[in-house]
Tab-separated table of C-alpha atoms and ligand atoms in Angstrom:
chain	number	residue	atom	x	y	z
A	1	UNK	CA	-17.821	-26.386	4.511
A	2	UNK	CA	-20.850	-27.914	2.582
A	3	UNK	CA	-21.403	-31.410	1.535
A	4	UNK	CA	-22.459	-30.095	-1.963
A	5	UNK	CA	-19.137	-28.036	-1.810
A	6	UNK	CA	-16.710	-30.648	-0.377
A	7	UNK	CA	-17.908	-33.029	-3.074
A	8	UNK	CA	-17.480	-30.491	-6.294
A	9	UNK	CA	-13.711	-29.295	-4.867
A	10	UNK	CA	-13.116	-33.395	-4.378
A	11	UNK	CA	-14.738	-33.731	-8.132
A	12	UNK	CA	-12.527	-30.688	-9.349
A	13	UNK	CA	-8.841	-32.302	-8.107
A	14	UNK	CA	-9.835	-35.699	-9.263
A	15	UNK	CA	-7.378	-37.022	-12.175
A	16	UNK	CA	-10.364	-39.399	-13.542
A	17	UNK	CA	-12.939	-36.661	-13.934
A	18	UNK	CA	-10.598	-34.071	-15.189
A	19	UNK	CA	-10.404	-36.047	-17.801
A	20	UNK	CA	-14.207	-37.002	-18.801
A	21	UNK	CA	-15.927	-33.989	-17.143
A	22	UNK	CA	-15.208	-32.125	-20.128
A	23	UNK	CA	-16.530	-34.599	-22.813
A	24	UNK	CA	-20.043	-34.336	-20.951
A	25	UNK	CA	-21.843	-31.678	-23.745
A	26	UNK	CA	-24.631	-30.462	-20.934
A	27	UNK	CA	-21.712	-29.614	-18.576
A	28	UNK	CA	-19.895	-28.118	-21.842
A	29	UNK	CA	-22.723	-25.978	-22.252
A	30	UNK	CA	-23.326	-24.980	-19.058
A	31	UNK	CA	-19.676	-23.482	-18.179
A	32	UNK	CA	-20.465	-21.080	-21.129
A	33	UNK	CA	-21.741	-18.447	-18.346
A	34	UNK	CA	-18.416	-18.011	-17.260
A	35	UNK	CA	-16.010	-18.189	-20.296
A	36	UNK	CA	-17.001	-16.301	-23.442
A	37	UNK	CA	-15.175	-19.652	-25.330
A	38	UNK	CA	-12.283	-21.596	-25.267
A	39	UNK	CA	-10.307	-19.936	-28.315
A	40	UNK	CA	-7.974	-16.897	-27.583
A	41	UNK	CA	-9.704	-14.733	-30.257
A	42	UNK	CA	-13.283	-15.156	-27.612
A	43	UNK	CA	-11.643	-13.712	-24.738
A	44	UNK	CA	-10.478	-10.993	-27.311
A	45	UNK	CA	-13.784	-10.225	-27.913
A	46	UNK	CA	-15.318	-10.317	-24.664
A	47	UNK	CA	-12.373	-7.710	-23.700
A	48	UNK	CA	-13.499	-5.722	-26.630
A	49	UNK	CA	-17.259	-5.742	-25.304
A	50	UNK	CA	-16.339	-4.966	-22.097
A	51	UNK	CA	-14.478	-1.805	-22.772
A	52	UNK	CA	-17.013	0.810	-23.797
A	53	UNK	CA	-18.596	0.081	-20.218
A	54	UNK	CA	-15.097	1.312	-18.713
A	55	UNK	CA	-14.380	-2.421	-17.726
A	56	UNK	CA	-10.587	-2.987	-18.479
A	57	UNK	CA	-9.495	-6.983	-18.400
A	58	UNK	CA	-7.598	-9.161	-16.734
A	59	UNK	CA	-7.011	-12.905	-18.845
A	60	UNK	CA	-6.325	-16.421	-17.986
A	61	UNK	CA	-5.282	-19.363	-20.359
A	62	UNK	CA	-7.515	-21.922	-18.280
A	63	UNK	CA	-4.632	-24.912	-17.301
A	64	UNK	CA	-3.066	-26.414	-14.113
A	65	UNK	CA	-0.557	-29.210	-12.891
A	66	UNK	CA	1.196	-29.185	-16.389
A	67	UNK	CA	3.244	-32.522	-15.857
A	68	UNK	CA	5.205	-32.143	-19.483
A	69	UNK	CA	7.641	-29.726	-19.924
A	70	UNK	CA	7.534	-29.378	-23.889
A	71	UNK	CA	3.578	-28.829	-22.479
A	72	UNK	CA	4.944	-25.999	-19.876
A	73	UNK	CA	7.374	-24.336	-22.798
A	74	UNK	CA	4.021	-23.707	-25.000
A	75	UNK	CA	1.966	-22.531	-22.458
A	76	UNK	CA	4.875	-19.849	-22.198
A	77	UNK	CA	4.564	-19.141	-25.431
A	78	UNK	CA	1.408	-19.163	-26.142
A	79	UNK	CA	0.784	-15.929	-23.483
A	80	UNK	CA	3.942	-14.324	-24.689
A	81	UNK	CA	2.474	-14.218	-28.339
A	82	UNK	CA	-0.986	-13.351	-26.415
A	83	UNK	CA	1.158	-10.500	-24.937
A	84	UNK	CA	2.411	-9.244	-28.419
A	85	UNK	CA	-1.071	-9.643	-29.953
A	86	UNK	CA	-3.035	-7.156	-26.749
A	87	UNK	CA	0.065	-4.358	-27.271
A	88	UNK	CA	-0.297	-4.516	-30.803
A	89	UNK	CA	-3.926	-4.005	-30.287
A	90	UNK	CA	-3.957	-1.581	-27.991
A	91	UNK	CA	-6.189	-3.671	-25.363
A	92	UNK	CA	-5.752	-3.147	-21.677
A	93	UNK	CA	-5.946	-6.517	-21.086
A	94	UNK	CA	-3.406	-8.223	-17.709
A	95	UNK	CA	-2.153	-11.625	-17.752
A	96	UNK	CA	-3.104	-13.832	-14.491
A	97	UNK	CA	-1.123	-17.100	-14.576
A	98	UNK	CA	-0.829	-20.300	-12.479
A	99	UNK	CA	2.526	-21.628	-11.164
A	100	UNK	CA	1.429	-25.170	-11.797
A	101	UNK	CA	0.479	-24.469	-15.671
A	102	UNK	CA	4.319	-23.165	-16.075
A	103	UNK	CA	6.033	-26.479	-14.686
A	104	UNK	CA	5.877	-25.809	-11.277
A	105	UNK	CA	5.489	-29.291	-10.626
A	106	UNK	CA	8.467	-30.612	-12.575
A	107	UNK	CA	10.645	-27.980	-10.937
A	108	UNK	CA	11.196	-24.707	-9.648
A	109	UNK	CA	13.391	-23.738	-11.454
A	110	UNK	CA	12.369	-24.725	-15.102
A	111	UNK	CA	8.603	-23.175	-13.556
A	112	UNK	CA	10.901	-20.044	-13.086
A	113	UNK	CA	12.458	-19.643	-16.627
A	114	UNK	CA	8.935	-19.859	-17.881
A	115	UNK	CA	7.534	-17.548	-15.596
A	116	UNK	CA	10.709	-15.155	-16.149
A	117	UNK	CA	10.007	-15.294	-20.146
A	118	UNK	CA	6.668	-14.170	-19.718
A	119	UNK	CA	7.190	-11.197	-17.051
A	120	UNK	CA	10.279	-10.176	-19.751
A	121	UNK	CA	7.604	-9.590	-22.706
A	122	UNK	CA	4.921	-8.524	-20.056
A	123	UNK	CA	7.429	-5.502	-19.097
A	124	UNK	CA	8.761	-5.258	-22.673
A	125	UNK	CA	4.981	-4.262	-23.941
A	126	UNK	CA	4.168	-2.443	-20.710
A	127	UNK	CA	1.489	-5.018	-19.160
A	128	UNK	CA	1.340	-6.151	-15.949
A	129	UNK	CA	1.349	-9.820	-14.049
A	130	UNK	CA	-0.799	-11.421	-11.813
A	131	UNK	CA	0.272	-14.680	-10.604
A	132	UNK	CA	-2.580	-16.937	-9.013
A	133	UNK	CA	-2.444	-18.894	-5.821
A	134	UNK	CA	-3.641	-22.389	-6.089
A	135	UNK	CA	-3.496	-24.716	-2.920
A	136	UNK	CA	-1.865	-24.445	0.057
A	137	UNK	CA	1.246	-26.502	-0.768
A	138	UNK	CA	2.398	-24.390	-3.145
A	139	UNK	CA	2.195	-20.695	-1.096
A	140	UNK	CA	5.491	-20.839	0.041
A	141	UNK	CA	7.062	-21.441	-3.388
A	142	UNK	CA	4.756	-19.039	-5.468
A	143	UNK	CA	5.496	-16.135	-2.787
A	144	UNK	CA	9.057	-16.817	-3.012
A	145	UNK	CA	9.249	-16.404	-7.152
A	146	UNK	CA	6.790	-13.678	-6.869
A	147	UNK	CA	9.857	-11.724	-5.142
A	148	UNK	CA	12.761	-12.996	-7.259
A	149	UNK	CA	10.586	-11.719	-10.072
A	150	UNK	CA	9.834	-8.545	-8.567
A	151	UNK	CA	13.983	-7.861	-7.994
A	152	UNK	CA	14.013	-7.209	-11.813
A	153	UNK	CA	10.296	-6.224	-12.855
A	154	UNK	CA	8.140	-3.634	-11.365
A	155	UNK	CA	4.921	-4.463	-12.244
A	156	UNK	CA	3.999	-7.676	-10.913
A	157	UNK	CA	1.591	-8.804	-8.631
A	158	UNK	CA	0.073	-11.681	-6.784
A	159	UNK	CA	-3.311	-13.306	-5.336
A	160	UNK	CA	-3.032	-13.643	-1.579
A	161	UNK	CA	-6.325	-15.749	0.019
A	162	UNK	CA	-8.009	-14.948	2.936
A	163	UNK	CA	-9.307	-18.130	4.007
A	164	UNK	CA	-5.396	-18.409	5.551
A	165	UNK	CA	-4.712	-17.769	8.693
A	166	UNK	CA	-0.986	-17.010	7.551
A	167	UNK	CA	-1.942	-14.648	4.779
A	168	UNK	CA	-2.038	-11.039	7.413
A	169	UNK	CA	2.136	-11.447	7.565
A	170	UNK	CA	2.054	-12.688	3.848
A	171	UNK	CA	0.860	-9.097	2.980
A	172	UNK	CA	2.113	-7.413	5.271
A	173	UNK	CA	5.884	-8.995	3.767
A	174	UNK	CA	4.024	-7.814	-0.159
A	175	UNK	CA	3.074	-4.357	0.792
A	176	UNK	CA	7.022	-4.013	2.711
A	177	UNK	CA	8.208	-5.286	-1.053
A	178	UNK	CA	6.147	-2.723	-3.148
A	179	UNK	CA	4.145	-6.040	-4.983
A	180	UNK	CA	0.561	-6.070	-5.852
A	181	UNK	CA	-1.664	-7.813	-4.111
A	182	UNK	CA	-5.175	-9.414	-5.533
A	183	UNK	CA	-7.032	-10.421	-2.523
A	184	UNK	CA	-9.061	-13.234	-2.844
A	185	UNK	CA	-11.840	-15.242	-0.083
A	186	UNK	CA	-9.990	-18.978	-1.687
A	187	UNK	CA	-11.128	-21.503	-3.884
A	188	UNK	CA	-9.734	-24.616	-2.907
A	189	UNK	CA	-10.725	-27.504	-0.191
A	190	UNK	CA	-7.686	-26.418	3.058
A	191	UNK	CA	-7.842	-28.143	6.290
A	192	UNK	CA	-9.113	-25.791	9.073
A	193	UNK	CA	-5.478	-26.241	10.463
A	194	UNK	CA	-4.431	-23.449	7.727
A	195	UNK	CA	-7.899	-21.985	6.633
A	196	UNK	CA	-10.750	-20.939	8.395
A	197	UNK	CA	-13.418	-23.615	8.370
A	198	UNK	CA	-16.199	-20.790	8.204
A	199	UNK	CA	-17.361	-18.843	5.517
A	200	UNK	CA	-18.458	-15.552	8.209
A	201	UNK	CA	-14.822	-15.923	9.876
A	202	UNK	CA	-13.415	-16.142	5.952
A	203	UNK	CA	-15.190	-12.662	5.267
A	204	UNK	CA	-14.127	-10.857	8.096
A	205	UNK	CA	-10.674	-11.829	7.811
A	206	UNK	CA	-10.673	-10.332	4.043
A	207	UNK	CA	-12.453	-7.396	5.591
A	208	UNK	CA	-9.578	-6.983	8.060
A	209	UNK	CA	-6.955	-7.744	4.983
A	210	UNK	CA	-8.419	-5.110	3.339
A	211	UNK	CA	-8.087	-2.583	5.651
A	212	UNK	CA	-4.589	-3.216	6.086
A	213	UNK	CA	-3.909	-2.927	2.120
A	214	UNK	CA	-5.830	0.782	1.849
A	215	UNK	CA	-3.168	1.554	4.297
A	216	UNK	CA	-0.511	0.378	2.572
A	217	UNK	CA	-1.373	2.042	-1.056
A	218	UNK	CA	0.375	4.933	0.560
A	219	UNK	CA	2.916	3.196	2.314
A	220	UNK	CA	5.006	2.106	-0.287
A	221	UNK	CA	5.854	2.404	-4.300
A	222	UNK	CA	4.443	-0.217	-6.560
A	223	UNK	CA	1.981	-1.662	-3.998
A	224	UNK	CA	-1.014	-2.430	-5.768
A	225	UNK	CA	-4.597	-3.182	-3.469
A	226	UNK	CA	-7.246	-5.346	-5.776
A	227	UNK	CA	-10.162	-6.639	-4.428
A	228	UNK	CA	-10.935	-9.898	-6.097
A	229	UNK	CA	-14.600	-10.485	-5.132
A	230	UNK	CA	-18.593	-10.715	-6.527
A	231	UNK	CA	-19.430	-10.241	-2.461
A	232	UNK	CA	-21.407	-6.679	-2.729
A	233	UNK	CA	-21.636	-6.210	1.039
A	234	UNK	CA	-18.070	-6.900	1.445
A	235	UNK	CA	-17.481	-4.181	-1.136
A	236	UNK	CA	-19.798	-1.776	0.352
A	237	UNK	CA	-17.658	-2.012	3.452
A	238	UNK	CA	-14.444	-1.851	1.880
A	239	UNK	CA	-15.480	1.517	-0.248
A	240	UNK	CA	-16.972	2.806	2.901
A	241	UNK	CA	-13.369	2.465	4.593
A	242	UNK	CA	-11.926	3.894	1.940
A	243	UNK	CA	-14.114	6.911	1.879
A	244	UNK	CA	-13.455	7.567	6.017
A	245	UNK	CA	-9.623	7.319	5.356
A	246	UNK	CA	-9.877	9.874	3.015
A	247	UNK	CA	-8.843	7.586	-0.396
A	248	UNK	CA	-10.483	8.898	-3.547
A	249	UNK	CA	-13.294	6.322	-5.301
A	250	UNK	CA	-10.701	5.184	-8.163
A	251	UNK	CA	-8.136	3.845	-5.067
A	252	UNK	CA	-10.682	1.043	-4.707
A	253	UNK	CA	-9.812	-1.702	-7.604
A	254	UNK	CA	-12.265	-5.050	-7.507
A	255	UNK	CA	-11.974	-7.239	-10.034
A	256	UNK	CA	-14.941	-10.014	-10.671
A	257	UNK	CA	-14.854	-13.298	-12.825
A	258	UNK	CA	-16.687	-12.999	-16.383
A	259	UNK	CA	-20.253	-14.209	-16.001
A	260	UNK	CA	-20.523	-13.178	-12.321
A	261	UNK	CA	-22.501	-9.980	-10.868
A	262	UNK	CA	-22.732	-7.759	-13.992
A	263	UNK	CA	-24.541	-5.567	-12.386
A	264	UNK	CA	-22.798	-4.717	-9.551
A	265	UNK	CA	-19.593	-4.376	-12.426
A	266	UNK	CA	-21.904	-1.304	-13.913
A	267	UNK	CA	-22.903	0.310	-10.265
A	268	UNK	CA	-18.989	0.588	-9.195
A	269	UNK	CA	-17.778	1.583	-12.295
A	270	UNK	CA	-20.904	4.149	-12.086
A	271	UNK	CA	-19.561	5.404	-8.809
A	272	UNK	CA	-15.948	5.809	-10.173
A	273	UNK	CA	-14.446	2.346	-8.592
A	274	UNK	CA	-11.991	0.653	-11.233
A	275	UNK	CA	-12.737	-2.657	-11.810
A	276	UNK	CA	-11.653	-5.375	-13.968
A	277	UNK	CA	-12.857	-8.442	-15.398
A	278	UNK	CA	-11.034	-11.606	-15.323
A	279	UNK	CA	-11.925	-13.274	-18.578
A	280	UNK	CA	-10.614	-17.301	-18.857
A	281	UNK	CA	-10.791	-19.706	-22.006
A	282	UNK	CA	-8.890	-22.673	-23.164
A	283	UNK	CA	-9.587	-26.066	-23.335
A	284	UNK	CA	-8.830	-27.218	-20.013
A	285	UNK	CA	-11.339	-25.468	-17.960
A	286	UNK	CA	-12.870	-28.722	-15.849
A	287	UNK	CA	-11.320	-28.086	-12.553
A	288	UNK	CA	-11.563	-24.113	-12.595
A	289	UNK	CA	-15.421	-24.924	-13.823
A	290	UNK	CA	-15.581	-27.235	-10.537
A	291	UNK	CA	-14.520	-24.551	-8.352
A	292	UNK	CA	-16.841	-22.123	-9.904
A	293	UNK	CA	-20.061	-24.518	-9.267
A	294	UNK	CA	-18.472	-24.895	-5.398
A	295	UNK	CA	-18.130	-21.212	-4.767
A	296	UNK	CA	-22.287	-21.349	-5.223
A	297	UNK	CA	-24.051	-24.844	-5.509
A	298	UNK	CA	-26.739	-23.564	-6.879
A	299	UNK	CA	-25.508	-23.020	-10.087
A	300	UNK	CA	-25.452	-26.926	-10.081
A	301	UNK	CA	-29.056	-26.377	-11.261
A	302	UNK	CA	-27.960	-24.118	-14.436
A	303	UNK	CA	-25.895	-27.560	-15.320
A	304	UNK	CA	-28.793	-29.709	-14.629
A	305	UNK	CA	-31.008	-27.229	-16.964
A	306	UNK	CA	-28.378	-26.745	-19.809
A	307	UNK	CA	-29.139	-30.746	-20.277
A	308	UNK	CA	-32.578	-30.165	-20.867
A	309	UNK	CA	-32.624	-26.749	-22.864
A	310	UNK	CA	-32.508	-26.759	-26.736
B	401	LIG	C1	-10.519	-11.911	-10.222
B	401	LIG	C2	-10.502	-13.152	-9.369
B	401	LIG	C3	-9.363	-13.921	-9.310
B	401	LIG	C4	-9.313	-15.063	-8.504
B	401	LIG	N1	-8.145	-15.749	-8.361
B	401	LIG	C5	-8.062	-16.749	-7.452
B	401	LIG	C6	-6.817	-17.378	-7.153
B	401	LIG	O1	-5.768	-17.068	-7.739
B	401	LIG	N2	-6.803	-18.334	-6.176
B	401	LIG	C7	-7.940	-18.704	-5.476
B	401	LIG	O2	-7.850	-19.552	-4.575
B	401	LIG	N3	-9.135	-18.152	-5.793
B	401	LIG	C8	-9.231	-17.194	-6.745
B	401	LIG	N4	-10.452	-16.611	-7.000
B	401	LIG	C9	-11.705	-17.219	-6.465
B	401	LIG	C10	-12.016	-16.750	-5.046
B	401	LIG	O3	-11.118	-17.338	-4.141
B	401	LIG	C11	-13.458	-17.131	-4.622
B	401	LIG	O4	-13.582	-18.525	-4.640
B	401	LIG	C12	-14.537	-16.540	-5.497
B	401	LIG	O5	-14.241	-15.230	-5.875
B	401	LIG	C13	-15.913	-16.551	-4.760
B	401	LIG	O6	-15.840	-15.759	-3.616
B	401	LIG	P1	-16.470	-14.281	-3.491
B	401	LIG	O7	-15.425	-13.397	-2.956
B	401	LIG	O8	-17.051	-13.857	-4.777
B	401	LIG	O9	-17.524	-14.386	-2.335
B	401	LIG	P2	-18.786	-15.330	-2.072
B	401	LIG	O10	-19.211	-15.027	-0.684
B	401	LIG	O11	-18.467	-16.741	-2.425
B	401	LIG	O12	-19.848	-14.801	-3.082
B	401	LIG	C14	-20.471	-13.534	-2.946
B	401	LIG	C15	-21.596	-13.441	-3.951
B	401	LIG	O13	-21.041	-13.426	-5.269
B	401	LIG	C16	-21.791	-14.240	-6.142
B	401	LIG	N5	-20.954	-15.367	-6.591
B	401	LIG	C17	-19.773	-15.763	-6.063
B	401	LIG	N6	-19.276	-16.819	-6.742
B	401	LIG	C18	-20.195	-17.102	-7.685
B	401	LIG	C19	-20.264	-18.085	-8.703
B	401	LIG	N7	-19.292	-18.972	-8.880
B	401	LIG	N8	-21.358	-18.079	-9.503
B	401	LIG	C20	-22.329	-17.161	-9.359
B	401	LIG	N9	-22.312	-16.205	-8.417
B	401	LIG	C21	-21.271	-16.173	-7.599
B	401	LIG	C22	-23.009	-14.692	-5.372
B	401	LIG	O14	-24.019	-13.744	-5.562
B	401	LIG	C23	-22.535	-14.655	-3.949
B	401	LIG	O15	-23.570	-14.496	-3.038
B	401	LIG	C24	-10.502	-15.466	-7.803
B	401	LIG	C25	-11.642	-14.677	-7.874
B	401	LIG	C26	-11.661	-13.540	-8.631
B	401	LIG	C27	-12.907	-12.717	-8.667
């Protein structure tokens, strides 16, 4: 791993910066390339812009390690009212949400009720729900009410990283369950005890992964195979699979961050891939920013800039 990205995933978990990082205006300014704003009714209409290029959405109320649970209770209600506003709407737009924003950290099972609320109203209006993966301490526990969820809702799925060396019998337990899987390279600082240490070993692994998901689209009902990467060449090789095992162009679904590799969004949807946007706002969008600037230090520069541009 990088200095430059050691340093930013160090800067994005520490309690001290989380809370001043966002009062700095240039850094403000500067996460606007990946967030269309921090109000609800901005993601709205970055969904809305998004869909006449034949770019459905996927959304995330930015938020993590809620430590309150009248806190936890209104993020909960907050996405089940964003739920009720998208059906009413008619926007194709899936909620992605983190454990920790939902009380995980006060409890499992008050994290649970939340998390049960919102997949209730998500089935109710016909959506579908991605649950994130955040770090490693917290796999075991996010897997396990992925399933308890799943033993009442159908549509539900969950991110799965590749960095992991456990994550090939995590999925191959998903795709045996008939639960989505988002794949995902990881975005957090792991030990190389559970993750590999390099980047080259990370991408063949989710390579591998992916193989083993094409396979399963087949295998069982209600698996869902998303490919949650900007990496072009890794997508190349992915589509070119899917083309030799005989999988139509739409069976390939890669979903990108907002902000990141527009282009490549146009060429796949061009070529008949489906792909989603993941579109995040809300005030607390510090750490996720972090992670963002780690995934590619050089967009420390576009910070640097925004302090100087007008
Ligand atoms: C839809 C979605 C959901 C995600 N959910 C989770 C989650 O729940 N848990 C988790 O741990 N991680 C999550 N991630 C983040 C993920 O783990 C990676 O950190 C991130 O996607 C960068 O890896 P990459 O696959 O794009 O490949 P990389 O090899 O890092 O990047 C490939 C290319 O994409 C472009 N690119 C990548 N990142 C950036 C960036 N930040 N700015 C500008 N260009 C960039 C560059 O051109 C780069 O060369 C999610 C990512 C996506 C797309």
């Amino acid at each position: 791993m990088s200095v430059m990205r050691s340093v930013l995933l160090a800067i994005s978990e520490n309690r001290w910066m989380r809370e001043r990082g966002p009062r700095l205006w240039f850094v403000k300014r500067a996460a606007r390339k990946f967030m269309p704003g921090e109000a609800f009714d901005d993601m709205l209409r970055a969904a809305d812009e998004l869909r006449p290029l034949g770019i459905d959405a996927v959304f995330t109320r930015l938020g993590e390690n809620v430590a309150d649970a009248a806190e936890a209770a209104a993020v909960t209600s907050h996405y089940v009212a964003v739920l009720d506003a998208i059906a009413s709407r008619g926007i194709r737009c899936e909620p992605s949400i983190k454990l920790t924003q939902f009380g995980l950290d006060l409890g499992t099972e008050q994290a649970y009720r939340n998390l049960r609320a919102l997949a209730e109203r998500s089935h109710a209006t016909g959506n579908y729900l991605w649950i994130d993966m955040e770090q490693t301490s917290y796999v075991d526990v996010t897997l396990e009410l992925t399933r308890r969820l799943k033993a009442e809702f159908p549509r539900v799925g969950v991110c799965l990283q590749a960095y992991l060396y456990r994550t090939a019998k995590d999925l191959e337990a998903l795709i045996e369950q008939g639960i989505g899987v988002r794949l995902v390279k990881g975005a957090y600082k792991e030990p190389p005890a559970l993750a590999y240490p390099k980047k080259a070993d990370v991408d063949e692994n989710f390579f591998k992964l992916s193989v083993t998901m094409l396979e399963g689209l087949g295998r069982k009902d209600g698996f869902r195979a998303v490919f949650g990467t900007h990496d072009a060449g890794l997508i190349a090789r992915i589509r070119a699979h899917a083309e030799r095992a005989g999988l139509a162009a739409r069976d390939v679904e890669v979903h990108m961050l907002y902000g990141i590799q527009r282009g490549e969004q146009g060429r796949l949807i061009k070529e008949g891939a489906i792909v989603r946007v993941l579109i995040a706002y809300g005030a607390y969008w510090f750490p996720w920013y972090m992670r963002r600037l780690a995934e590619r230090p050089a967009n420390v520069w576009f910070v640097a800039r925004s302090m100087f541009a007008r």
